[in-house]
PDB file of C-alpha atoms in Angstrom:
ATOM      1  CA  ASP A   1      50.356 -11.398  17.129  1.00 67.00           C
ATOM      2  CA  ALA A   2      50.929 -12.989  14.108  1.00 84.00           C
ATOM      3  CA  ARG A   3      50.461 -16.867  14.057  1.00 94.00           C
ATOM      4  CA  VAL A   4      49.099 -19.709  11.949  1.00 97.00           C
ATOM      5  CA  THR A   5      45.588 -20.856  12.714  1.00 97.00           C
ATOM      6  CA  GLN A   6      44.193 -24.366  12.050  1.00 98.00           C
ATOM      7  CA  THR A   7      40.708 -25.643  12.380  1.00 97.00           C
ATOM      8  CA  PRO A   8      39.261 -27.847  13.447  1.00 97.00           C
ATOM      9  CA  ARG A   9      41.674 -28.484  16.414  1.00 97.00           C
ATOM     10  CA  HIS A  10      40.157 -31.744  16.893  1.00 97.00           C
ATOM     11  CA  LYS A  11      38.132 -33.900  14.831  1.00 98.00           C
ATOM     12  CA  VAL A  12      36.635 -37.542  15.471  1.00 98.00           C
ATOM     13  CA  THR A  13      35.134 -39.377  12.308  1.00 98.00           C
ATOM     14  CA  GLU A  14      34.331 -42.744  11.212  1.00 97.00           C
ATOM     15  CA  MET A  15      36.272 -44.802   8.627  1.00 97.00           C
ATOM     16  CA  GLY A  16      35.198 -43.722   4.989  1.00 97.00           C
ATOM     17  CA  GLN A  17      34.197 -40.374   5.858  1.00 98.00           C
ATOM     18  CA  GLU A  18      35.708 -37.130   4.180  1.00 98.00           C
ATOM     19  CA  VAL A  19      38.001 -35.079   6.427  1.00 98.00           C
ATOM     20  CA  THR A  20      38.897 -31.366   5.319  1.00 98.00           C
ATOM     21  CA  MET A  21      41.556 -29.542   7.574  1.00 98.00           C
ATOM     22  CA  ARG A  22      42.063 -25.834   7.160  1.00 98.00           C
ATOM     23  CA  CYS A  23      44.970 -23.497   7.290  1.00 98.00           C
ATOM     24  CA  GLN A  24      45.380 -19.883   7.514  1.00 98.00           C
ATOM     25  CA  PRO A  25      49.115 -19.114   7.222  1.00 97.00           C
ATOM     26  CA  ILE A  26      50.595 -15.966   8.881  1.00 96.00           C
ATOM     27  CA  LEU A  27      50.107 -13.060   6.728  1.00 94.00           C
ATOM     28  CA  GLY A  28      52.918 -12.018   4.189  1.00 92.00           C
ATOM     29  CA  HIS A  29      54.128 -15.641   4.186  1.00 94.00           C
ATOM     30  CA  ASN A  30      54.416 -17.395   1.156  1.00 92.00           C
ATOM     31  CA  THR A  31      55.416 -21.004   1.988  1.00 95.00           C
ATOM     32  CA  VAL A  32      53.047 -23.178   3.571  1.00 97.00           C
ATOM     33  CA  PHE A  33      53.758 -26.735   4.517  1.00 97.00           C
ATOM     34  CA  TRP A  34      51.774 -29.807   5.883  1.00 97.00           C
ATOM     35  CA  TYR A  35      53.069 -32.257   8.340  1.00 97.00           C
ATOM     36  CA  ARG A  36      51.497 -35.407  10.140  1.00 97.00           C
ATOM     37  CA  GLN A  37      52.908 -36.570  13.237  1.00 96.00           C
ATOM     38  CA  THR A  38      52.680 -39.821  14.688  1.00 93.00           C
ATOM     39  CA  MET A  39      54.402 -41.591  17.806  1.00 88.00           C
ATOM     40  CA  MET A  40      55.821 -44.094  15.043  1.00 86.00           C
ATOM     41  CA  GLN A  41      56.653 -42.187  12.304  1.00 85.00           C
ATOM     42  CA  GLY A  42      57.482 -38.797  13.951  1.00 88.00           C
ATOM     43  CA  LEU A  43      57.174 -35.603  11.829  1.00 92.00           C
ATOM     44  CA  GLU A  44      56.486 -36.005   8.271  1.00 92.00           C
ATOM     45  CA  LEU A  45      56.189 -33.751   5.595  1.00 95.00           C
ATOM     46  CA  LEU A  46      53.398 -34.283   3.329  1.00 96.00           C
ATOM     47  CA  ALA A  47      53.143 -31.380   0.870  1.00 96.00           C
ATOM     48  CA  TYR A  48      54.248 -27.882   0.609  1.00 95.00           C
ATOM     49  CA  PHE A  49      53.543 -24.638  -1.387  1.00 95.00           C
ATOM     50  CA  ARG A  50      55.071 -21.640  -2.397  1.00 94.00           C
ATOM     51  CA  ASN A  51      53.059 -18.709  -3.816  1.00 93.00           C
ATOM     52  CA  ARG A  52      50.018 -20.947  -3.612  1.00 94.00           C
ATOM     53  CA  ALA A  53      51.655 -23.197  -6.275  1.00 94.00           C
ATOM     54  CA  PRO A  54      52.535 -27.006  -5.147  1.00 93.00           C
ATOM     55  CA  LEU A  55      56.000 -27.762  -5.257  1.00 93.00           C
ATOM     56  CA  ASP A  56      56.091 -31.467  -3.419  1.00 92.00           C
ATOM     57  CA  ASP A  57      53.539 -33.385  -2.369  1.00 91.00           C
ATOM     58  CA  SER A  58      55.728 -36.521  -2.429  1.00 91.00           C
ATOM     59  CA  GLY A  59      55.281 -37.390   1.030  1.00 91.00           C
ATOM     60  CA  MET A  60      51.257 -37.880   0.558  1.00 93.00           C
ATOM     61  CA  PRO A  61      49.377 -40.875  -0.160  1.00 89.00           C
ATOM     62  CA  LYS A  62      47.885 -39.361  -3.370  1.00 87.00           C
ATOM     63  CA  ASP A  63      44.969 -41.883  -3.698  1.00 93.00           C
ATOM     64  CA  ARG A  64      43.193 -40.352  -0.755  1.00 96.00           C
ATOM     65  CA  PHE A  65      45.158 -37.001   0.167  1.00 97.00           C
ATOM     66  CA  SER A  66      44.647 -33.894  -1.296  1.00 96.00           C
ATOM     67  CA  ALA A  67      46.235 -30.592  -0.607  1.00 97.00           C
ATOM     68  CA  GLU A  68      45.302 -27.031  -2.219  1.00 96.00           C
ATOM     69  CA  MET A  69      45.745 -23.457  -1.690  1.00 96.00           C
ATOM     70  CA  PRO A  70      42.556 -21.749  -3.066  1.00 93.00           C
ATOM     71  CA  ASP A  71      43.829 -18.172  -2.281  1.00 93.00           C
ATOM     72  CA  ALA A  72      46.913 -16.893  -0.200  1.00 92.00           C
ATOM     73  CA  THR A  73      45.186 -16.806   3.172  1.00 94.00           C
ATOM     74  CA  LEU A  74      43.718 -20.333   2.867  1.00 97.00           C
ATOM     75  CA  ALA A  75      45.136 -23.825   2.658  1.00 97.00           C
ATOM     76  CA  THR A  76      43.246 -27.172   2.744  1.00 98.00           C
ATOM     77  CA  LEU A  77      44.319 -30.637   3.495  1.00 98.00           C
ATOM     78  CA  LYS A  78      41.607 -33.535   2.372  1.00 97.00           C
ATOM     79  CA  ILE A  79      41.358 -37.198   3.277  1.00 97.00           C
ATOM     80  CA  GLN A  80      38.827 -38.973   1.442  1.00 97.00           C
ATOM     81  CA  PRO A  81      37.854 -41.768   2.067  1.00 96.00           C
ATOM     82  CA  SER A  82      39.606 -41.713   5.717  1.00 97.00           C
ATOM     83  CA  GLU A  83      41.107 -44.668   7.157  1.00 97.00           C
ATOM     84  CA  PRO A  84      42.226 -45.668  10.905  1.00 97.00           C
ATOM     85  CA  ARG A  85      45.503 -45.325   9.858  1.00 95.00           C
ATOM     86  CA  ASP A  86      45.278 -41.553   9.319  1.00 97.00           C
ATOM     87  CA  SER A  87      44.705 -40.882  12.816  1.00 97.00           C
ATOM     88  CA  ALA A  88      47.703 -38.585  13.861  1.00 97.00           C
ATOM     89  CA  VAL A  89      48.110 -34.607  14.470  1.00 97.00           C
ATOM     90  CA  TYR A  90      48.519 -32.963  11.206  1.00 98.00           C
ATOM     91  CA  PHE A  91      50.281 -29.574  11.658  1.00 98.00           C
ATOM     92  CA  CYS A  92      50.180 -26.588   9.203  1.00 98.00           C
ATOM     93  CA  ALA A  93      53.419 -24.274   8.991  1.00 97.00           C
ATOM     94  CA  SER A  94      54.163 -20.926   7.065  1.00 96.00           C
ATOM     95  CA  GLY A  95      57.545 -19.693   6.045  1.00 94.00           C
ATOM     96  CA  PRO A  96      58.408 -15.944   5.116  1.00 91.00           C
ATOM     97  CA  ARG A  97      59.604 -14.693   1.891  1.00 85.00           C
ATOM     98  CA  GLY A  98      63.538 -14.188   1.709  1.00 78.00           C
ATOM     99  CA  GLY A  99      65.108 -17.744   2.152  1.00 71.00           C
ATOM    100  CA  SER A 100      65.624 -17.919   5.787  1.00 75.00           C
ATOM    101  CA  TYR A 101      63.773 -21.013   6.010  1.00 88.00           C
ATOM    102  CA  GLU A 102      62.302 -20.812   9.219  1.00 92.00           C
ATOM    103  CA  GLN A 103      58.766 -22.246   9.808  1.00 95.00           C
ATOM    104  CA  TYR A 104      56.295 -21.291  12.013  1.00 96.00           C
ATOM    105  CA  PHE A 105      53.605 -23.732  13.055  1.00 97.00           C
ATOM    106  CA  GLY A 106      50.089 -23.930  13.395  1.00 97.00           C
ATOM    107  CA  PRO A 107      48.633 -25.362  16.798  1.00 96.00           C
ATOM    108  CA  GLY A 108      47.703 -28.637  14.859  1.00 97.00           C
ATOM    109  CA  THR A 109      44.489 -30.778  13.987  1.00 98.00           C
ATOM    110  CA  ARG A 110      44.088 -33.920  16.087  1.00 97.00           C
ATOM    111  CA  LEU A 111      42.729 -36.249  13.823  1.00 98.00           C
ATOM    112  CA  THR A 112      40.746 -39.641  15.134  1.00 98.00           C
ATOM    113  CA  VAL A 113      39.438 -42.207  12.623  1.00 98.00           C
ATOM    114  CA  THR A 114      37.279 -44.938  14.165  1.00 97.00           C
TER     115      THR A 114
ATOM    116  CA  ALA B   1      71.301 -37.473   2.190  1.00 80.00           C
ATOM    117  CA  GLN B   2      71.228 -34.958   5.097  1.00 84.00           C
ATOM    118  CA  THR B   3      70.362 -36.615   8.435  1.00 93.00           C
ATOM    119  CA  VAL B   4      69.768 -35.408  12.237  1.00 96.00           C
ATOM    120  CA  THR B   5      70.864 -37.162  15.513  1.00 97.00           C
ATOM    121  CA  GLN B   6      69.544 -36.436  18.710  1.00 97.00           C
ATOM    122  CA  SER B   7      71.252 -39.122  20.440  1.00 96.00           C
ATOM    123  CA  GLN B   8      69.467 -38.294  24.043  1.00 96.00           C
ATOM    124  CA  PRO B   9      65.949 -39.665  23.986  1.00 96.00           C
ATOM    125  CA  GLU B  10      65.127 -38.398  27.090  1.00 97.00           C
ATOM    126  CA  MET B  11      66.731 -35.741  29.913  1.00 97.00           C
ATOM    127  CA  SER B  12      65.585 -34.155  33.259  1.00 97.00           C
ATOM    128  CA  VAL B  13      66.871 -31.081  35.069  1.00 98.00           C
ATOM    129  CA  GLN B  14      65.977 -29.534  38.376  1.00 98.00           C
ATOM    130  CA  GLU B  15      64.294 -26.090  38.472  1.00 98.00           C
ATOM    131  CA  ALA B  16      67.000 -23.080  38.084  1.00 97.00           C
ATOM    132  CA  GLU B  17      69.504 -25.337  36.806  1.00 98.00           C
ATOM    133  CA  THR B  18      71.007 -25.523  33.448  1.00 98.00           C
ATOM    134  CA  VAL B  19      70.819 -28.191  31.033  1.00 98.00           C
ATOM    135  CA  THR B  20      72.424 -29.018  27.573  1.00 98.00           C
ATOM    136  CA  LEU B  21      70.711 -30.986  24.552  1.00 98.00           C
ATOM    137  CA  SER B  22      73.047 -32.437  22.015  1.00 98.00           C
ATOM    138  CA  CYS B  23      72.254 -32.533  18.094  1.00 98.00           C
ATOM    139  CA  THR B  24      74.436 -33.455  15.406  1.00 98.00           C
ATOM    140  CA  TYR B  25      73.853 -33.448  11.563  1.00 97.00           C
ATOM    141  CA  ASP B  26      75.300 -34.565   8.710  1.00 96.00           C
ATOM    142  CA  THR B  27      75.589 -32.783   5.245  1.00 94.00           C
ATOM    143  CA  SER B  28      78.180 -31.876   2.512  1.00 93.00           C
ATOM    144  CA  GLU B  29      76.808 -28.509   2.168  1.00 91.00           C
ATOM    145  CA  SER B  30      78.606 -25.483   3.468  1.00 89.00           C
ATOM    146  CA  ASN B  31      75.481 -22.791   3.771  1.00 91.00           C
ATOM    147  CA  TYR B  32      72.528 -24.220   5.504  1.00 94.00           C
ATOM    148  CA  TYR B  33      70.370 -23.142   8.668  1.00 95.00           C
ATOM    149  CA  LEU B  34      69.728 -24.878  11.676  1.00 97.00           C
ATOM    150  CA  PHE B  35      67.242 -24.829  14.197  1.00 97.00           C
ATOM    151  CA  TRP B  36      65.653 -25.659  17.464  1.00 98.00           C
ATOM    152  CA  TYR B  37      61.849 -26.457  18.380  1.00 98.00           C
ATOM    153  CA  LYS B  38      60.109 -27.094  21.499  1.00 98.00           C
ATOM    154  CA  GLN B  39      56.529 -29.053  21.490  1.00 97.00           C
ATOM    155  CA  PRO B  40      55.070 -29.040  25.129  1.00 96.00           C
ATOM    156  CA  PRO B  41      52.355 -30.888  26.006  1.00 93.00           C
ATOM    157  CA  SER B  42      49.813 -28.863  24.250  1.00 92.00           C
ATOM    158  CA  ARG B  43      51.409 -30.045  21.229  1.00 92.00           C
ATOM    159  CA  GLN B  44      52.258 -26.667  19.511  1.00 93.00           C
ATOM    160  CA  MET B  45      55.452 -26.533  17.591  1.00 95.00           C
ATOM    161  CA  ILE B  46      57.325 -23.532  18.885  1.00 96.00           C
ATOM    162  CA  LEU B  47      60.549 -22.069  16.886  1.00 96.00           C
ATOM    163  CA  VAL B  48      62.856 -21.476  19.967  1.00 97.00           C
ATOM    164  CA  ILE B  49      66.226 -20.289  18.140  1.00 97.00           C
ATOM    165  CA  ARG B  50      67.810 -20.564  14.449  1.00 96.00           C
ATOM    166  CA  GLN B  51      71.164 -20.561  13.357  1.00 96.00           C
ATOM    167  CA  GLU B  52      72.686 -19.733  10.115  1.00 94.00           C
ATOM    168  CA  ALA B  53      75.859 -21.739   9.116  1.00 93.00           C
ATOM    169  CA  TYR B  54      77.814 -18.737   7.553  1.00 91.00           C
ATOM    170  CA  LYS B  55      77.721 -16.808  11.139  1.00 89.00           C
ATOM    171  CA  GLN B  56      80.150 -18.090  13.443  1.00 85.00           C
ATOM    172  CA  GLN B  57      78.703 -16.322  16.294  1.00 92.00           C
ATOM    173  CA  ASN B  58      76.257 -18.537  18.337  1.00 95.00           C
ATOM    174  CA  ALA B  59      72.663 -17.484  18.609  1.00 94.00           C
ATOM    175  CA  THR B  60      70.985 -16.546  21.898  1.00 95.00           C
ATOM    176  CA  GLU B  61      67.454 -15.922  22.612  1.00 94.00           C
ATOM    177  CA  ASN B  62      66.846 -14.926  26.155  1.00 96.00           C
ATOM    178  CA  ARG B  63      67.745 -18.105  28.143  1.00 97.00           C
ATOM    179  CA  PHE B  64      68.286 -20.093  25.139  1.00 98.00           C
ATOM    180  CA  SER B  65      71.460 -20.377  23.575  1.00 97.00           C
ATOM    181  CA  VAL B  66      73.252 -22.782  21.071  1.00 97.00           C
ATOM    182  CA  ASN B  67      76.894 -23.972  20.577  1.00 97.00           C
ATOM    183  CA  PHE B  68      77.252 -24.348  16.822  1.00 97.00           C
ATOM    184  CA  GLN B  69      80.727 -26.078  15.987  1.00 96.00           C
ATOM    185  CA  LYS B  70      80.467 -26.397  12.055  1.00 95.00           C
ATOM    186  CA  ALA B  71      83.455 -28.430  11.904  1.00 94.00           C
ATOM    187  CA  ALA B  72      82.247 -31.095  14.114  1.00 95.00           C
ATOM    188  CA  LYS B  73      78.490 -30.762  12.781  1.00 96.00           C
ATOM    189  CA  SER B  74      77.212 -30.270  16.215  1.00 97.00           C
ATOM    190  CA  PHE B  75      74.554 -27.670  17.304  1.00 97.00           C
ATOM    191  CA  SER B  76      73.726 -28.054  20.872  1.00 98.00           C
ATOM    192  CA  LEU B  77      70.985 -26.040  22.877  1.00 98.00           C
ATOM    193  CA  LYS B  78      71.842 -25.131  26.202  1.00 98.00           C
ATOM    194  CA  ILE B  79      68.527 -23.816  28.407  1.00 98.00           C
ATOM    195  CA  SER B  80      69.850 -21.613  31.501  1.00 98.00           C
ATOM    196  CA  ASP B  81      67.566 -21.092  34.617  1.00 98.00           C
ATOM    197  CA  SER B  82      65.335 -23.987  33.686  1.00 98.00           C
ATOM    198  CA  GLN B  83      61.511 -23.276  34.495  1.00 97.00           C
ATOM    199  CA  LEU B  84      58.799 -25.956  34.614  1.00 97.00           C
ATOM    200  CA  GLY B  85      57.436 -24.457  31.687  1.00 96.00           C
ATOM    201  CA  ASP B  86      60.531 -25.703  29.491  1.00 98.00           C
ATOM    202  CA  THR B  87      59.071 -29.041  29.870  1.00 98.00           C
ATOM    203  CA  ALA B  88      58.460 -30.485  26.449  1.00 98.00           C
ATOM    204  CA  MET B  89      59.980 -32.400  23.591  1.00 97.00           C
ATOM    205  CA  TYR B  90      62.856 -30.402  21.736  1.00 98.00           C
ATOM    206  CA  PHE B  91      63.357 -31.042  18.142  1.00 97.00           C
ATOM    207  CA  CYS B  92      66.670 -30.127  16.189  1.00 97.00           C
ATOM    208  CA  ALA B  93      66.084 -29.355  12.680  1.00 97.00           C
ATOM    209  CA  PHE B  94      68.185 -28.621   9.645  1.00 96.00           C
ATOM    210  CA  THR B  95      67.743 -27.344   6.248  1.00 94.00           C
ATOM    211  CA  ASN B  96      69.514 -25.738   3.096  1.00 90.00           C
ATOM    212  CA  THR B  97      66.152 -25.806   0.967  1.00 86.00           C
ATOM    213  CA  ASP B  98      62.851 -25.376   1.871  1.00 85.00           C
ATOM    214  CA  LYS B  99      62.266 -28.686   3.623  1.00 90.00           C
ATOM    215  CA  LEU B 100      63.090 -29.196   7.383  1.00 93.00           C
ATOM    216  CA  ILE B 101      65.009 -32.531   8.403  1.00 94.00           C
ATOM    217  CA  PHE B 102      63.976 -33.264  12.039  1.00 95.00           C
ATOM    218  CA  GLY B 103      65.768 -35.041  14.787  1.00 95.00           C
ATOM    219  CA  THR B 104      63.801 -37.591  16.590  1.00 94.00           C
ATOM    220  CA  GLY B 105      63.649 -35.449  19.502  1.00 96.00           C
ATOM    221  CA  THR B 106      64.569 -35.253  23.199  1.00 97.00           C
ATOM    222  CA  ARG B 107      61.860 -35.162  25.857  1.00 97.00           C
ATOM    223  CA  LEU B 108      63.027 -32.856  28.670  1.00 98.00           C
ATOM    224  CA  GLN B 109      61.309 -32.722  32.141  1.00 98.00           C
ATOM    225  CA  VAL B 110      62.213 -30.092  34.520  1.00 98.00           C
ATOM    226  CA  PHE B 111      61.619 -30.858  38.063  1.00 97.00           C
ATOM    227  CA  PRO B 112      60.732 -28.364  41.153  1.00 95.00           C
TER     228      PRO B 112
END
């Protein structure tokens, strides 16, 4: 059963600490997305990659957030330093080749910054 | 700019009944894709159904079906024989590129 995996599922950290979230896309998918979901803002696209190359990170606060794909099976999202306003659920999603545009979401990482 | 509107913030339905969730969108494009995603209390976003704009036939997945009206830019989701497990937030989404544009969601409660 192919699915997107994310680690950790929950993270509680103190303000100022570095946070790293990891995502393993579905094998064979070539597009990876990072989203943030909050009650106030809903779902926001932070960044996405195709074939490991970053295509758009305009939704990401550049001063503290960074996203990478070290290889085709791993995407990372880092926050350094973290702030209380970063508390949210962070989703990774992957999409297949071929232009059908559907996205399959991971279970999310619930981040709490105190 | 494309927009997606879900005008029903909350809905409820009794188990085994049928419910329809509304979604309208705005675009000047002729070819695009539409999706419904389900987000249960677990927070997992689950792809329920997809529709390609160039296909006139409405998509169906088991108890879920859509009514796609391209001229009216309407894309409603019908859930037949509602089950308690259908209780969730439902998001309508549009794309003609890589990026999904989501509506604000409809919270559906299924009552026994």
